[in-house]
Amino acid sequence: MGTAILEGLLGATANESSPRISRFLVSTKSASSASQIKSKFQNDEHRLSVLHDQNQQVMKKADIVLLGFKPHMAESILGQPGVKEALAGKLVISVLGGKTTQVLADYISQGSESSEKPTVVRAMPNMAARIRKSMTIIEKSPDLTPELQDILVWIFETVGGVKMLEEDLFDVGSMLVGSSMAILSVGLDGILDGSVMEGIKRSDALEMAAQSMLGMAELFRQGEDPAHFRESVASPRGSTIHGIVTAEMAGVRGTYAQAMLNGVKKLKS
Ligand SMILES: NC(=O)C1=CN([C@@H]2O[C@H](COP(=O)(O)OP(=O)(O)OC[C@H]3O[C@@H](n4cnc5c(N)ncnc54)[C@H](OP(=O)(O)O)[C@@H]3O)[C@@H](O)[C@H]2O)C=CC1
């Protein structure tokens, strides 16, 4: 995810004479990941430094720090002595699933007694950031000055769309933008299975389904209502209404709703 965001930012600032972010620093755990990132962005080596196992040096040098490691690593990384000083007064953006800003701030303050705090904010992009088609939610926060909010939104707009959400909606928002497409892909597999059973090659079926989904997504984005869409394509006695009723009889709608509720419960646990 960090690499996808980096790619968006490098692309967005490539041809600007005075870009909003002029230098990028990356710290990975392993030398092999660092070398992969270096090689992927070799054309940007004049403004990108990729180090490994040097979190604190990178945190100290940066004005804005984006946390992109796995959530379970947060306490051991942020609780290191010296991290609090390195992050003092800075904007710290977390894309870690399920970790509240309070929890992250507590991990950071464990490290030492220093009093100046960072501004910790949460954002949740999705994997389509890789192709700059993410939908990212950002948690609203009273700690965000207009200047910080502006740069925060700009960062995630380099990899797609952005929506600000209240803190109490952040978990369901995370399920919506981060997980619901993966859940929907289970239904898509059923559609592919049916197509293969009727004779279409799976790769062809996926190509056709993906293009159909793109078109449908654009209609929804432009304001088409899903129920109206279904009704408009379901002719009397037709195949579409047979398919829709089959899916409804299997409880697909309720199952997806429950999947969202279960995911939110897990995020809150
Ligand atoms: N994948 C997704 O769809 C989404 C993921 N996220 C969030 O993004 C975060 C990362 O997920 P993802 O990108 O999939 O994971 P990856 O495993 O691809 O990336 C994790 C990165 O963290 C680095 N890392 C590991 N340990 C440390 C350490 N001690 N110090 C510094 N860096 C370290 C890894 O380096 P190395 O490779 O050297 O170990 C790697 O570069 C997660 O918190 C996840 O919740 C958010 C939205 C969507």
mmCIF file of C-alpha atoms and ligand atoms in Angstrom:
data_model
loop_
_atom_site.group_PDB
_atom_site.id
_atom_site.type_symbol
_atom_site.label_atom_id
_atom_site.label_comp_id
_atom_site.label_asym_id
_atom_site.label_seq_id
_atom_site.Cartn_x
_atom_site.Cartn_y
_atom_site.Cartn_z
ATOM 1 C CA MET A 1 0.000 0.000 0.000
ATOM 2 C CA GLY A 2 2.851 2.354 0.875
ATOM 3 C CA THR A 3 4.437 1.743 -2.511
ATOM 4 C CA ALA A 4 1.146 2.489 -4.291
ATOM 5 C CA ILE A 5 0.802 5.811 -2.465
ATOM 6 C CA LEU A 6 4.450 6.631 -3.156
ATOM 7 C CA GLU A 7 3.889 5.906 -6.844
ATOM 8 C CA GLY A 8 0.900 8.277 -6.898
ATOM 9 C CA LEU A 9 2.828 11.038 -5.159
ATOM 10 C CA LEU A 10 5.916 10.675 -7.337
ATOM 11 C CA GLY A 11 3.723 10.801 -10.430
ATOM 12 C CA ALA A 12 1.740 13.815 -9.209
ATOM 13 C CA THR A 13 4.868 15.834 -8.435
ATOM 14 C CA ALA A 14 7.057 14.688 -11.336
ATOM 15 C CA ASN A 15 6.784 17.720 -13.593
ATOM 16 C CA GLU A 16 6.290 20.499 -11.088
ATOM 17 C CA SER A 17 8.938 23.155 -10.576
ATOM 18 C CA SER A 18 8.014 23.681 -6.905
ATOM 19 C CA PRO A 19 6.111 20.545 -5.847
ATOM 20 C CA ARG A 20 4.224 20.362 -2.550
ATOM 21 C CA ILE A 21 6.476 17.477 -1.570
ATOM 22 C CA SER A 22 9.962 17.646 -2.982
ATOM 23 C CA ARG A 23 11.728 14.778 -1.229
ATOM 24 C CA PHE A 24 10.556 11.274 -0.327
ATOM 25 C CA LEU A 25 12.136 9.009 2.276
ATOM 26 C CA VAL A 26 11.206 5.359 2.683
ATOM 27 C CA SER A 27 12.137 2.955 5.457
ATOM 28 C CA THR A 28 11.383 -0.737 5.008
ATOM 29 C CA LYS A 29 12.317 -3.606 7.303
ATOM 30 C CA SER A 30 14.352 -5.683 4.865
ATOM 31 C CA ALA A 31 17.145 -4.836 2.446
ATOM 32 C CA SER A 32 15.378 -6.834 -0.283
ATOM 33 C CA SER A 33 12.199 -4.705 -0.094
ATOM 34 C CA ALA A 34 14.287 -1.530 -0.113
ATOM 35 C CA SER A 35 16.143 -2.666 -3.190
ATOM 36 C CA GLN A 36 12.896 -3.607 -4.982
ATOM 37 C CA ILE A 37 11.466 -0.143 -4.300
ATOM 38 C CA LYS A 38 14.701 1.533 -5.438
ATOM 39 C CA SER A 39 14.652 -0.388 -8.662
ATOM 40 C CA LYS A 40 10.929 0.285 -9.299
ATOM 41 C CA PHE A 41 11.465 4.030 -8.923
ATOM 42 C CA GLN A 42 14.985 4.309 -10.329
ATOM 43 C CA ASN A 43 14.001 7.310 -12.471
ATOM 44 C CA ASP A 44 13.218 9.240 -9.283
ATOM 45 C CA GLU A 45 16.459 8.529 -7.435
ATOM 46 C CA HIS A 46 17.290 12.266 -7.263
ATOM 47 C CA ARG A 47 14.302 12.847 -4.952
ATOM 48 C CA LEU A 48 13.778 9.449 -3.331
ATOM 49 C CA SER A 49 15.897 7.782 -0.638
ATOM 50 C CA VAL A 50 15.032 4.210 0.274
ATOM 51 C CA LEU A 51 16.579 2.813 3.455
ATOM 52 C CA HIS A 52 15.903 -0.294 5.493
ATOM 53 C CA ASP A 53 15.693 -0.715 9.231
ATOM 54 C CA GLN A 54 16.171 3.017 9.795
ATOM 55 C CA ASN A 55 12.728 4.151 10.886
ATOM 56 C CA GLN A 56 13.884 6.721 13.378
ATOM 57 C CA GLN A 57 16.350 8.431 11.056
ATOM 58 C CA VAL A 58 13.616 8.667 8.424
ATOM 59 C CA MET A 59 11.012 9.876 10.944
ATOM 60 C CA LYS A 60 13.428 12.567 12.170
ATOM 61 C CA LYS A 61 14.137 13.915 8.701
ATOM 62 C CA ALA A 62 10.551 13.909 7.411
ATOM 63 C CA ASP A 63 7.906 16.617 7.924
ATOM 64 C CA ILE A 64 5.043 14.222 7.179
ATOM 65 C CA VAL A 65 5.245 10.544 8.145
ATOM 66 C CA LEU A 66 3.033 7.869 6.606
ATOM 67 C CA LEU A 67 2.815 4.596 8.553
ATOM 68 C CA GLY A 68 2.395 1.642 6.172
ATOM 69 C CA PHE A 69 3.404 -1.440 8.155
ATOM 70 C CA LYS A 70 1.038 -4.165 9.365
ATOM 71 C CA PRO A 71 -1.254 -3.202 12.270
ATOM 72 C CA HIS A 72 0.138 -5.878 14.620
ATOM 73 C CA MET A 73 3.614 -4.270 14.334
ATOM 74 C CA ALA A 74 2.414 -0.856 15.479
ATOM 75 C CA GLU A 75 3.180 -1.118 19.170
ATOM 76 C CA SER A 76 6.698 -2.511 18.760
ATOM 77 C CA ILE A 77 7.628 0.046 16.072
ATOM 78 C CA LEU A 78 6.004 3.151 17.577
ATOM 79 C CA GLY A 79 6.897 2.269 21.160
ATOM 80 C CA GLN A 80 10.641 2.335 20.426
ATOM 81 C CA PRO A 81 12.547 4.866 22.529
ATOM 82 C CA GLY A 82 13.213 7.955 20.424
ATOM 83 C CA VAL A 83 10.160 7.619 18.171
ATOM 84 C CA LYS A 84 8.179 10.184 20.134
ATOM 85 C CA GLU A 85 10.954 12.773 19.746
ATOM 86 C CA ALA A 86 11.341 11.924 16.058
ATOM 87 C CA LEU A 87 7.603 12.448 15.460
ATOM 88 C CA ALA A 88 7.082 15.474 17.726
ATOM 89 C CA GLY A 89 4.987 18.192 16.080
ATOM 90 C CA LYS A 90 4.668 16.276 12.797
ATOM 91 C CA LEU A 91 1.724 15.059 10.762
ATOM 92 C CA VAL A 92 1.570 11.263 11.135
ATOM 93 C CA ILE A 93 -0.758 9.522 8.718
ATOM 94 C CA SER A 94 -1.758 5.949 9.454
ATOM 95 C CA VAL A 95 -3.286 3.589 6.904
ATOM 96 C CA LEU A 96 -3.237 0.740 9.436
ATOM 97 C CA GLY A 97 -6.530 -1.132 9.558
ATOM 98 C CA GLY A 98 -8.324 -1.205 12.916
ATOM 99 C CA LYS A 99 -5.916 0.970 14.952
ATOM 100 C CA THR A 100 -7.518 4.144 16.285
ATOM 101 C CA THR A 101 -5.572 7.400 16.426
ATOM 102 C CA GLN A 102 -5.765 7.239 20.229
ATOM 103 C CA VAL A 103 -4.181 3.781 20.293
ATOM 104 C CA LEU A 104 -1.417 4.906 17.931
ATOM 105 C CA ALA A 105 -0.825 8.097 19.929
ATOM 106 C CA ASP A 106 -0.573 5.985 23.105
ATOM 107 C CA TYR A 107 2.005 3.671 21.494
ATOM 108 C CA ILE A 108 4.033 6.722 20.461
ATOM 109 C CA SER A 109 3.903 8.343 23.885
ATOM 110 C CA GLN A 110 5.077 5.089 25.576
ATOM 111 C CA GLY A 111 8.538 5.690 24.178
ATOM 112 C CA SER A 112 9.532 8.687 26.322
ATOM 113 C CA GLU A 113 8.461 11.673 28.381
ATOM 114 C CA SER A 114 8.794 14.299 25.625
ATOM 115 C CA SER A 115 5.751 16.610 25.671
ATOM 116 C CA GLU A 116 5.238 17.776 22.061
ATOM 117 C CA LYS A 117 2.787 15.458 20.359
ATOM 118 C CA PRO A 118 2.401 14.592 16.710
ATOM 119 C CA THR A 119 -0.933 15.063 14.917
ATOM 120 C CA VAL A 120 -1.999 11.483 14.235
ATOM 121 C CA VAL A 121 -4.680 10.956 11.580
ATOM 122 C CA ARG A 122 -6.188 7.906 9.929
ATOM 123 C CA ALA A 123 -6.826 7.239 6.283
ATOM 124 C CA MET A 124 -8.012 4.072 4.579
ATOM 125 C CA PRO A 125 -7.228 3.692 0.888
ATOM 126 C CA ASN A 126 -7.659 0.501 -1.128
ATOM 127 C CA MET A 127 -5.512 -1.560 -3.478
ATOM 128 C CA ALA A 128 -6.749 0.326 -6.535
ATOM 129 C CA ALA A 129 -4.324 3.025 -5.347
ATOM 130 C CA ARG A 130 -1.836 1.038 -7.446
ATOM 131 C CA ILE A 131 -3.611 2.315 -10.556
ATOM 132 C CA ARG A 132 -4.672 5.643 -8.977
ATOM 133 C CA LYS A 133 -8.297 4.519 -8.701
ATOM 134 C CA SER A 134 -8.500 4.174 -4.934
ATOM 135 C CA MET A 135 -11.347 5.446 -2.808
ATOM 136 C CA THR A 136 -9.774 6.748 0.383
ATOM 137 C CA ILE A 137 -11.596 7.743 3.525
ATOM 138 C CA ILE A 138 -9.962 10.175 5.935
ATOM 139 C CA GLU A 139 -11.092 10.526 9.528
ATOM 140 C CA LYS A 140 -12.242 14.021 10.484
ATOM 141 C CA SER A 141 -10.310 15.363 13.445
ATOM 142 C CA PRO A 142 -10.413 18.563 15.485
ATOM 143 C CA ASP A 143 -6.593 18.374 15.528
ATOM 144 C CA LEU A 144 -6.413 18.908 11.772
ATOM 145 C CA THR A 145 -5.689 22.502 10.820
ATOM 146 C CA PRO A 146 -6.995 23.581 7.386
ATOM 147 C CA GLU A 147 -3.383 23.433 6.089
ATOM 148 C CA LEU A 148 -2.856 19.860 7.351
ATOM 149 C CA GLN A 149 -6.240 18.754 6.006
ATOM 150 C CA ASP A 150 -5.415 20.282 2.662
ATOM 151 C CA ILE A 151 -2.118 18.391 2.303
ATOM 152 C CA LEU A 152 -3.707 15.191 3.618
ATOM 153 C CA VAL A 153 -6.510 15.294 1.054
ATOM 154 C CA TRP A 154 -4.032 16.193 -1.679
ATOM 155 C CA ILE A 155 -1.834 13.167 -0.835
ATOM 156 C CA PHE A 156 -4.706 10.716 -1.231
ATOM 157 C CA GLU A 157 -6.196 12.483 -4.240
ATOM 158 C CA THR A 158 -2.985 11.541 -6.053
ATOM 159 C CA VAL A 159 -4.176 7.912 -5.898
ATOM 160 C CA GLY A 160 -7.938 8.362 -6.424
ATOM 161 C CA GLY A 161 -11.030 9.816 -4.749
ATOM 162 C CA VAL A 162 -11.243 11.055 -1.149
ATOM 163 C CA LYS A 163 -14.045 11.406 1.376
ATOM 164 C CA MET A 164 -13.788 12.810 4.913
ATOM 165 C CA LEU A 165 -15.737 10.754 7.497
ATOM 166 C CA GLU A 166 -16.641 11.268 11.149
ATOM 167 C CA GLU A 167 -14.690 9.117 13.613
ATOM 168 C CA ASP A 168 -17.714 6.938 14.464
ATOM 169 C CA LEU A 169 -18.158 6.028 10.783
ATOM 170 C CA PHE A 170 -14.524 5.231 10.112
ATOM 171 C CA ASP A 171 -14.805 1.465 10.749
ATOM 172 C CA VAL A 172 -17.797 0.972 8.466
ATOM 173 C CA GLY A 173 -16.135 3.292 5.964
ATOM 174 C CA SER A 174 -13.018 1.111 6.137
ATOM 175 C CA MET A 175 -15.125 -1.974 5.382
ATOM 176 C CA LEU A 176 -16.811 -0.130 2.530
ATOM 177 C CA VAL A 177 -13.688 1.103 0.754
ATOM 178 C CA GLY A 178 -11.155 -1.454 2.003
ATOM 179 C CA SER A 179 -13.027 -4.766 2.119
ATOM 180 C CA SER A 180 -16.407 -4.692 0.389
ATOM 181 C CA MET A 181 -14.934 -5.120 -3.087
ATOM 182 C CA ALA A 182 -13.116 -8.271 -1.900
ATOM 183 C CA ILE A 183 -16.439 -9.532 -0.489
ATOM 184 C CA LEU A 184 -18.210 -8.766 -3.759
ATOM 185 C CA SER A 185 -15.530 -10.708 -5.631
ATOM 186 C CA VAL A 186 -16.949 -13.886 -4.036
ATOM 187 C CA GLY A 187 -20.189 -13.208 -5.932
ATOM 188 C CA LEU A 188 -18.174 -12.470 -9.047
ATOM 189 C CA ASP A 189 -16.532 -15.904 -8.789
ATOM 190 C CA GLY A 190 -20.006 -17.469 -8.803
ATOM 191 C CA ILE A 191 -20.821 -15.568 -11.987
ATOM 192 C CA LEU A 192 -17.569 -16.775 -13.554
ATOM 193 C CA ASP A 193 -18.273 -20.370 -12.458
ATOM 194 C CA GLY A 194 -21.703 -20.227 -14.109
ATOM 195 C CA SER A 195 -20.199 -18.789 -17.283
ATOM 196 C CA VAL A 196 -17.559 -21.520 -17.403
ATOM 197 C CA MET A 197 -20.224 -24.202 -16.798
ATOM 198 C CA GLU A 198 -22.056 -22.868 -19.838
ATOM 199 C CA GLY A 199 -18.895 -22.948 -21.961
ATOM 200 C CA ILE A 200 -17.041 -19.618 -21.753
ATOM 201 C CA LYS A 201 -13.327 -19.718 -20.908
ATOM 202 C CA ARG A 202 -12.725 -18.285 -17.410
ATOM 203 C CA SER A 203 -10.270 -15.663 -18.701
ATOM 204 C CA ASP A 204 -12.781 -14.496 -21.338
ATOM 205 C CA ALA A 205 -15.568 -14.470 -18.750
ATOM 206 C CA LEU A 206 -13.440 -12.336 -16.417
ATOM 207 C CA GLU A 207 -12.575 -9.903 -19.203
ATOM 208 C CA MET A 208 -16.260 -9.459 -20.093
ATOM 209 C CA ALA A 209 -17.386 -9.264 -16.456
ATOM 210 C CA ALA A 210 -14.686 -6.721 -15.584
ATOM 211 C CA GLN A 211 -15.666 -4.430 -18.472
ATOM 212 C CA SER A 212 -19.360 -4.797 -17.513
ATOM 213 C CA MET A 213 -18.517 -3.912 -13.914
ATOM 214 C CA LEU A 214 -16.601 -0.836 -15.056
ATOM 215 C CA GLY A 215 -19.632 0.361 -17.002
ATOM 216 C CA MET A 216 -22.009 -0.379 -14.129
ATOM 217 C CA ALA A 217 -19.707 1.357 -11.637
ATOM 218 C CA GLU A 218 -19.616 4.479 -13.812
ATOM 219 C CA LEU A 219 -23.435 4.497 -14.023
ATOM 220 C CA PHE A 220 -23.650 4.267 -10.220
ATOM 221 C CA ARG A 221 -20.988 6.963 -9.839
ATOM 222 C CA GLN A 222 -23.098 9.214 -12.039
ATOM 223 C CA GLY A 223 -26.096 8.724 -9.748
ATOM 224 C CA GLU A 224 -27.956 5.692 -11.117
ATOM 225 C CA ASP A 225 -29.712 3.914 -8.237
ATOM 226 C CA PRO A 226 -28.872 0.161 -7.975
ATOM 227 C CA ALA A 227 -32.531 -0.876 -7.503
ATOM 228 C CA HIS A 228 -33.629 1.247 -10.467
ATOM 229 C CA PHE A 229 -30.767 -0.218 -12.499
ATOM 230 C CA ARG A 230 -31.893 -3.793 -11.718
ATOM 231 C CA GLU A 231 -35.523 -3.023 -12.530
ATOM 232 C CA SER A 232 -34.635 -1.313 -15.773
ATOM 233 C CA VAL A 233 -32.758 -4.370 -17.075
ATOM 234 C CA ALA A 234 -35.216 -7.012 -15.798
ATOM 235 C CA SER A 235 -37.765 -7.635 -18.567
ATOM 236 C CA PRO A 236 -41.064 -9.462 -17.836
ATOM 237 C CA ARG A 237 -40.480 -13.255 -18.046
ATOM 238 C CA GLY A 238 -36.833 -12.513 -18.852
ATOM 239 C CA SER A 239 -33.576 -14.164 -17.864
ATOM 240 C CA THR A 240 -32.400 -11.241 -15.695
ATOM 241 C CA ILE A 241 -35.420 -11.380 -13.340
ATOM 242 C CA HIS A 242 -34.910 -15.150 -13.048
ATOM 243 C CA GLY A 243 -31.291 -14.515 -12.025
ATOM 244 C CA ILE A 244 -32.172 -11.704 -9.601
ATOM 245 C CA VAL A 245 -34.866 -13.745 -7.843
ATOM 246 C CA THR A 246 -32.492 -16.725 -7.607
ATOM 247 C CA ALA A 247 -29.906 -14.542 -5.848
ATOM 248 C CA GLU A 248 -32.534 -12.967 -3.542
ATOM 249 C CA MET A 249 -33.942 -16.410 -2.601
ATOM 250 C CA ALA A 250 -30.445 -17.425 -1.498
ATOM 251 C CA GLY A 251 -30.368 -14.407 0.822
ATOM 252 C CA VAL A 252 -27.519 -12.684 -0.985
ATOM 253 C CA ARG A 253 -28.540 -9.152 0.029
ATOM 254 C CA GLY A 254 -28.833 -10.021 3.738
ATOM 255 C CA THR A 255 -25.593 -11.999 3.603
ATOM 256 C CA TYR A 256 -23.685 -9.008 2.246
ATOM 257 C CA ALA A 257 -25.239 -6.728 4.872
ATOM 258 C CA GLN A 258 -24.222 -9.212 7.584
ATOM 259 C CA ALA A 259 -20.711 -9.446 6.112
ATOM 260 C CA MET A 260 -20.358 -5.674 6.571
ATOM 261 C CA LEU A 261 -21.638 -5.866 10.167
ATOM 262 C CA ASN A 262 -19.278 -8.749 11.005
ATOM 263 C CA GLY A 263 -16.332 -6.899 9.490
ATOM 264 C CA VAL A 264 -17.093 -3.742 11.498
ATOM 265 C CA LYS A 265 -17.412 -5.857 14.661
ATOM 266 C CA LYS A 266 -14.003 -7.376 13.980
ATOM 267 C CA LEU A 267 -12.448 -3.924 13.406
ATOM 268 C CA LYS A 268 -13.859 -2.710 16.720
ATOM 269 C CA SER A 269 -12.703 -5.781 18.688
HETATM 270 N N1 LIG B 1 -3.440 -4.161 1.299
HETATM 271 C C1 LIG B 1 -4.537 -3.412 1.342
HETATM 272 O O1 LIG B 1 -5.511 -3.555 0.585
HETATM 273 C C2 LIG B 1 -4.620 -2.291 2.311
HETATM 274 C C3 LIG B 1 -3.700 -2.229 3.342
HETATM 275 N N2 LIG B 1 -3.801 -1.235 4.247
HETATM 276 C C4 LIG B 1 -2.876 -1.196 5.367
HETATM 277 O O2 LIG B 1 -1.578 -1.030 4.854
HETATM 278 C C5 LIG B 1 -0.665 -1.618 5.763
HETATM 279 C C6 LIG B 1 0.342 -2.423 4.998
HETATM 280 O O3 LIG B 1 -0.312 -3.433 4.268
HETATM 281 P P1 LIG B 1 0.350 -3.995 2.930
HETATM 282 O O4 LIG B 1 0.873 -2.855 2.138
HETATM 283 O O5 LIG B 1 -0.634 -4.903 2.326
HETATM 284 O O6 LIG B 1 1.567 -4.825 3.565
HETATM 285 P P2 LIG B 1 2.995 -5.166 2.955
HETATM 286 O O7 LIG B 1 3.465 -6.362 3.705
HETATM 287 O O8 LIG B 1 2.944 -5.212 1.479
HETATM 288 O O9 LIG B 1 3.894 -3.907 3.350
HETATM 289 C C7 LIG B 1 4.282 -3.699 4.666
HETATM 290 C C8 LIG B 1 5.517 -2.813 4.664
HETATM 291 O O10 LIG B 1 5.900 -2.594 6.023
HETATM 292 C C9 LIG B 1 7.310 -2.779 6.102
HETATM 293 N N3 LIG B 1 7.734 -3.124 7.450
HETATM 294 C C10 LIG B 1 7.635 -4.317 8.100
HETATM 295 N N4 LIG B 1 8.194 -4.240 9.325
HETATM 296 C C11 LIG B 1 8.659 -2.972 9.454
HETATM 297 C C12 LIG B 1 9.363 -2.285 10.462
HETATM 298 N N5 LIG B 1 9.704 -2.865 11.621
HETATM 299 N N6 LIG B 1 9.671 -0.993 10.236
HETATM 300 C C13 LIG B 1 9.368 -0.379 9.078
HETATM 301 N N7 LIG B 1 8.717 -0.986 8.070
HETATM 302 C C14 LIG B 1 8.375 -2.269 8.261
HETATM 303 C C15 LIG B 1 7.575 -3.901 5.138
HETATM 304 O O11 LIG B 1 8.940 -3.975 4.825
HETATM 305 P P3 LIG B 1 9.568 -5.442 4.468
HETATM 306 O O12 LIG B 1 8.916 -5.857 3.189
HETATM 307 O O13 LIG B 1 11.014 -5.166 4.356
HETATM 308 O O14 LIG B 1 9.205 -6.358 5.620
HETATM 309 C C16 LIG B 1 6.711 -3.448 3.961
HETATM 310 O O15 LIG B 1 7.376 -2.478 3.215
HETATM 311 C C17 LIG B 1 -1.472 -2.449 6.755
HETATM 312 O O16 LIG B 1 -1.468 -1.795 8.004
HETATM 313 C C18 LIG B 1 -2.851 -2.493 6.172
HETATM 314 O O17 LIG B 1 -3.842 -2.479 7.172
HETATM 315 C C19 LIG B 1 -4.706 -0.217 4.120
HETATM 316 C C20 LIG B 1 -5.610 -0.223 3.102
HETATM 317 C C21 LIG B 1 -5.694 -1.299 2.149
#
